[in-house]
Structure formats: C-alpha cells, structure tokens
GROMACS .gro file of C-alpha atoms in nm:
model
  215
    1LEU     CA    1   1.347   5.533   0.566
    2ILE     CA    2   1.341   5.154   0.518
    3ILE     CA    3   1.047   5.124   0.253
    4GLU     CA    4   0.859   4.753   0.293
    5GLU     CA    5   0.587   4.672   0.017
    6GLU     CA    6   0.314   4.399   0.063
    7ILE     CA    7   0.401   4.350   0.423
    8SER     CA    8   0.260   4.018   0.529
    9LEU     CA    9   0.067   4.040   0.848
   10GLY     CA   10  -0.025   3.656   0.921
   11ASP     CA   11  -0.121   3.362   0.735
   12MET     CA   12  -0.283   3.504   0.449
   13PRO     CA   13  -0.521   3.411   0.322
   14LEU     CA   14  -0.695   3.507   0.678
   15ARG     CA   15  -1.004   3.303   0.742
   16ALA     CA   16  -1.235   3.258   0.985
   17ASP     CA   17  -1.353   2.938   1.140
   18LEU     CA   18  -1.730   2.953   1.028
   19LEU     CA   19  -1.991   3.182   0.913
   20LEU     CA   20  -2.298   3.149   1.017
   21ILE     CA   21  -2.589   3.322   0.788
   22ARG     CA   22  -2.948   3.260   0.921
   23ARG     CA   23  -3.205   3.178   0.634
   24ASP     CA   24  -3.491   3.328   0.826
   25PRO     CA   25  -3.356   3.572   1.095
   26ALA     CA   26  -3.739   3.632   1.210
   27ALA     CA   27  -3.750   3.221   1.339
   28ALA     CA   28  -3.718   3.153   1.669
   29LEU     CA   29  -3.416   2.935   1.775
   30PRO     CA   30  -3.296   2.708   2.069
   31PHE     CA   31  -3.046   2.786   2.316
   32PRO     CA   32  -2.810   2.860   2.241
   33PHE     CA   33  -2.859   2.959   1.892
   34CYS     CA   34  -3.119   3.196   1.981
   35PHE     CA   35  -2.783   3.446   2.019
   36LEU     CA   36  -2.738   3.409   1.648
   37GLY     CA   37  -2.729   3.701   1.450
   38GLU     CA   38  -2.871   3.764   1.104
   39ARG     CA   39  -2.470   3.681   1.041
   40THR     CA   40  -2.246   3.561   1.291
   41LEU     CA   41  -1.838   3.509   1.246
   42VAL     CA   42  -1.734   3.206   1.490
   43GLU     CA   43  -1.422   3.166   1.600
   44TYR     CA   44  -1.359   2.753   1.748
   45LYS     CA   45  -1.091   2.643   1.961
   46GLY     CA   46  -1.066   2.269   1.986
   47PRO     CA   47  -1.078   2.099   2.296
   48ASP     CA   48  -0.757   2.079   2.380
   49ASP     CA   49  -0.700   2.499   2.377
   50THR     CA   50  -0.732   2.783   2.574
   51ALA     CA   51  -0.919   3.060   2.436
   52GLU     CA   52  -0.693   3.411   2.496
   53GLN     CA   53  -0.625   3.745   2.411
   54ASN     CA   54  -0.486   3.668   2.077
   55ASP     CA   55  -0.818   3.467   1.942
   56LEU     CA   56  -1.003   3.763   2.096
   57ALA     CA   57  -0.791   3.984   1.883
   58ARG     CA   58  -0.825   3.791   1.570
   59LEU     CA   59  -1.185   3.777   1.604
   60GLU     CA   60  -1.257   4.132   1.610
   61ILE     CA   61  -0.976   4.148   1.311
   62TYR     CA   62  -1.196   3.918   1.128
   63GLY     CA   63  -1.514   4.101   1.204
   64LEU     CA   64  -1.374   4.427   1.063
   65LEU     CA   65  -1.244   4.245   0.768
   66TYR     CA   66  -1.561   4.112   0.660
   67ILE     CA   67  -1.774   4.421   0.722
   68LEU     CA   68  -1.515   4.570   0.470
   69ARG     CA   69  -1.567   4.315   0.245
   70GLU     CA   70  -1.959   4.281   0.258
   71LYS     CA   71  -1.984   4.660   0.289
   72ILE     CA   72  -2.204   4.657   0.589
   73GLU     CA   73  -2.221   4.991   0.733
   74GLN     CA   74  -2.330   4.877   1.080
   75ARG     CA   75  -2.074   4.653   1.354
   76GLY     CA   76  -2.416   4.554   1.513
   77ASP     CA   77  -2.531   4.400   1.190
   78LEU     CA   78  -2.280   4.142   1.255
   79THR     CA   79  -2.231   3.932   1.565
   80LEU     CA   80  -1.940   3.720   1.670
   81TRP     CA   81  -1.879   3.389   1.851
   82LEU     CA   82  -1.580   3.269   2.028
   83ILE     CA   83  -1.625   2.874   2.133
   84ALA     CA   84  -1.414   2.718   2.383
   85SER     CA   85  -1.399   2.455   2.637
   86ARG     CA   86  -1.137   2.705   2.834
   87PHE     CA   87  -1.111   3.077   2.878
   88THR     CA   88  -0.803   3.250   3.038
   89GLU     CA   89  -0.873   3.480   3.274
   90ASN     CA   90  -0.720   3.805   3.087
   91LEU     CA   91  -0.868   3.704   2.775
   92SER     CA   92  -1.043   4.070   2.766
   93ARG     CA   93  -0.775   4.348   2.817
   94PRO     CA   94  -0.831   4.735   2.800
   95CYS     CA   95  -0.526   4.817   2.577
   96GLY     CA   96  -0.636   4.532   2.367
   97ALA     CA   97  -0.914   4.321   2.250
   98HIS     CA   98  -1.128   4.466   2.512
   99PHE     CA   99  -1.493   4.250   2.567
  100ILE     CA  100  -1.718   4.518   2.735
  101GLY     CA  101  -2.076   4.470   2.898
  102GLU     CA  102  -2.026   4.153   2.992
  103GLN     CA  103  -2.323   4.002   3.132
  104GLU     CA  104  -2.440   3.614   3.187
  105ALA     CA  105  -2.697   3.552   2.913
  106GLY     CA  106  -2.759   3.192   3.015
  107ALA     CA  107  -2.546   2.904   3.178
  108GLY     CA  108  -2.232   2.903   2.932
  109VAL     CA  109  -2.302   3.161   2.750
  110GLN     CA  110  -2.154   3.523   2.817
  111SER     CA  111  -2.283   3.826   2.599
  112GLY     CA  112  -2.124   4.165   2.554
  113THR     CA  113  -1.970   4.371   2.282
  114LEU     CA  114  -1.624   4.412   2.125
  115ASP     CA  115  -1.559   4.672   1.940
  116GLY     CA  116  -1.910   4.751   1.847
  117PHE     CA  117  -1.970   4.399   1.749
  118PRO     CA  118  -2.257   4.182   1.947
  119THR     CA  119  -2.038   3.937   2.064
  120PHE     CA  120  -2.056   3.574   2.260
  121PHE     CA  121  -1.854   3.353   2.445
  122ILE     CA  122  -1.989   2.992   2.444
  123ASP     CA  123  -1.810   2.764   2.691
  124LEU     CA  124  -1.862   2.432   2.637
  125ASN     CA  125  -1.743   2.294   3.001
  126ARG     CA  126  -2.045   2.514   3.099
  127LEU     CA  127  -2.317   2.483   2.808
  128PRO     CA  128  -2.645   2.301   2.924
  129LEU     CA  129  -2.643   1.889   2.803
  130LEU     CA  130  -2.947   1.990   2.607
  131PRO     CA  131  -3.058   1.825   2.268
  132GLU     CA  132  -3.039   2.116   2.067
  133ALA     CA  133  -2.665   2.154   2.208
  134LEU     CA  134  -2.562   1.831   2.069
  135PRO     CA  135  -2.367   1.982   1.774
  136LEU     CA  136  -2.153   2.175   1.976
  137LEU     CA  137  -2.120   1.942   2.268
  138MET     CA  138  -1.989   1.610   2.012
  139VAL     CA  139  -1.673   1.817   2.021
  140ALA     CA  140  -1.597   1.809   2.398
  141ARG     CA  141  -1.368   1.613   2.603
  142GLY     CA  142  -1.308   1.456   2.943
  143SER     CA  143  -1.610   1.451   3.152
  144ARG     CA  144  -1.836   1.654   2.910
  145ALA     CA  145  -1.764   1.399   2.610
  146ARG     CA  146  -1.843   1.118   2.843
  147GLU     CA  147  -2.194   1.281   2.951
  148VAL     CA  148  -2.210   1.343   2.583
  149VAL     CA  149  -2.147   0.935   2.461
  150GLU     CA  150  -2.424   0.874   2.760
  151PHE     CA  151  -2.685   1.068   2.638
  152VAL     CA  152  -2.655   0.934   2.272
  153ILE     CA  153  -2.651   0.625   2.371
  154ASP     CA  154  -2.950   0.633   2.602
  155HIS     CA  155  -3.138   0.820   2.299
  156PHE     CA  156  -2.976   0.629   1.988
  157GLU     CA  157  -3.325   0.603   1.840
  158GLU     CA  158  -3.348   1.005   1.824
  159TYR     CA  159  -3.023   1.074   1.719
  160PRO     CA  160  -2.885   0.761   1.456
  161MET     CA  161  -2.683   1.074   1.306
  162HIS     CA  162  -2.490   1.135   1.623
  163VAL     CA  163  -2.446   0.788   1.700
  164GLN     CA  164  -2.205   0.773   1.391
  165PHE     CA  165  -2.015   1.055   1.472
  166LEU     CA  166  -1.981   0.893   1.823
  167LYS     CA  167  -1.779   0.624   1.687
  168GLU     CA  168  -1.516   0.872   1.476
  169LEU     CA  169  -1.490   1.122   1.752
  170HIS     CA  170  -1.547   0.918   2.111
  171VAL     CA  171  -1.435   0.567   2.006
  172GLN     CA  172  -1.281   0.466   2.372
  173THR     CA  173  -1.564   0.614   2.557
  174LEU     CA  174  -1.818   0.509   2.324
  175LEU     CA  175  -1.703   0.118   2.396
  176GLU     CA  176  -1.694   0.175   2.765
  177VAL     CA  177  -2.062   0.335   2.751
  178LEU     CA  178  -2.190   0.039   2.541
  179ALA     CA  179  -2.037  -0.240   2.775
  180MET     CA  180  -2.195  -0.030   3.115
  181ARG     CA  181  -2.522  -0.051   2.943
  182GLN     CA  182  -2.477  -0.442   2.832
  183LEU     CA  183  -2.540  -0.286   2.455
  184THR     CA  184  -2.379  -0.426   2.146
  185PRO     CA  185  -2.278  -0.156   1.845
  186GLU     CA  186  -2.560  -0.353   1.620
  187GLN     CA  187  -2.804  -0.299   1.870
  188ILE     CA  188  -2.750   0.104   1.866
  189GLY     CA  189  -2.756   0.144   1.463
  190ILE     CA  190  -2.387   0.089   1.397
  191ASP     CA  191  -2.344  -0.003   1.065
  192TYR     CA  192  -2.041  -0.275   1.061
  193HIS     CA  193  -2.055  -0.289   0.682
  194ALA     CA  194  -2.022   0.054   0.602
  195LEU     CA  195  -1.725   0.098   0.882
  196LEU     CA  196  -1.566  -0.181   0.717
  197LYS     CA  197  -1.573  -0.036   0.396
  198LEU     CA  198  -1.455   0.288   0.534
  199LEU     CA  199  -1.160   0.095   0.665
  200GLY     CA  200  -1.092  -0.126   0.370
  201GLU     CA  201  -1.052  -0.491   0.424
  202GLN     CA  202  -0.673  -0.450   0.431
  203ARG     CA  203  -0.688  -0.213   0.707
  204ALA     CA  204  -0.874  -0.429   0.928
  205ILE     CA  205  -0.693  -0.732   0.878
  206ASP     CA  206  -0.399  -0.526   0.996
  207LEU     CA  207  -0.592  -0.395   1.251
  208ILE     CA  208  -0.683  -0.771   1.356
  209GLY     CA  209  -0.301  -0.915   1.287
  210LYS     CA  210  -0.289  -1.144   1.035
  211GLU     CA  211  -0.235  -1.465   1.252
  212ARG     CA  212  -0.543  -1.374   1.472
  213PHE     CA  213  -0.751  -1.305   1.147
  214LEU     CA  214  -0.684  -1.701   1.004
  215GLU     CA  215  -0.788  -1.837   1.350
   0.00000   0.00000   0.00000
C-alpha cells in the first residue's frame, strides 16, 4: 500500500461565491429573488465564462460541505443558485452532477433539484430587464449590457447608484449611449470631482497626455 496523508482535493480553502440569507423568510420578494431559500449558496460565472458540468459539481460539493458545517439535517433547507450568461448543453449528467425535475420557473430561470437541494439556474441572457433584476444584470456583456445602460440612463434619477456602477463596468457603452441621447455625464449625476479624486491628479494627467494637458 502507498499511504498518503492530508490529500489536497482542490484549491483550499474551498469558497462559494455568495451566501444569501433572508432576514425575513416570510417577506415577498420580486422575480427572480422570489426563488431564494432561507439560505442560498450561489455559484456565479463571469460574463465571458460558460457554466459547465464542473461548475454544477462544485456547487453540489459546496452545498454538501455547508450543510455539514452548519449541521443542517434536510438538504431541502438549503437552496443552490447557478448564475451564468451561458450554459453548456451537457451541463447535467446522470453519471455526474445531475439536475433533475427541470422546469421553466420564469423567463431565464430553470428550477429543479441537485442531489436533494432545491436548485435554480439563472440565465442572465434571458432574464427580463426588470428594475428588480438590475443587481444581476449590471454585470452582463454584449447586447444585454447595452440594454442595461440604456435603461439606467433613461431612468437615471430613479437609479443614481446604478449610474455610478456604469462608469466602472461599462464605460465605453455609457459614452456611446450618452452621445446617442445627447446627454453629458453631469446631466445624469456623474460626480467628476469624486472621479478625479479616485483617479488621482497624476493619473489623470498621464491619461490626457502632458502636452494636451498644458494646451
């Protein structure tokens, strides 16, 4: 026998992307947050990534580790979310992490169970552009990003915090939409003084170019 001790089974420590705990489980929440359990573990794939079998297996492992740590007896008491902009066709496999009882729970949301855990797939490319969904859609890319930018600009007075996110997440698209709407950044509430303070004067000069700055 070859005996090896303390075998590493991945990048340690294992860390789930998000844990969402409802402060008031009885309170009604808007779509798609109405599908949150009292406790929900979330695996999030970036806008350039595709959710695959390994991601589903990892989410299942996180769920198993979490209920062991928290001494949760029923797997149904923990909800799992997989959020992505793209999902591979063979995401679920009978011989691996297997998502069963799949059904459409709403536009962009698939529900089912994963090894006894209530599980939801959140497709950012199909999720409706609703005000309540903005926290999820702010990270979208491509045509969805433009939709989000246009919506926030058209309703900038209602969503001032999201305007600030746009200048960090979608700068180029923001400039294009502002030009199309014939608006200036100041008109939608972008604070140039705060932006300059964040950049630093020297960095601003470097970006402008010293000769242009002197002119």
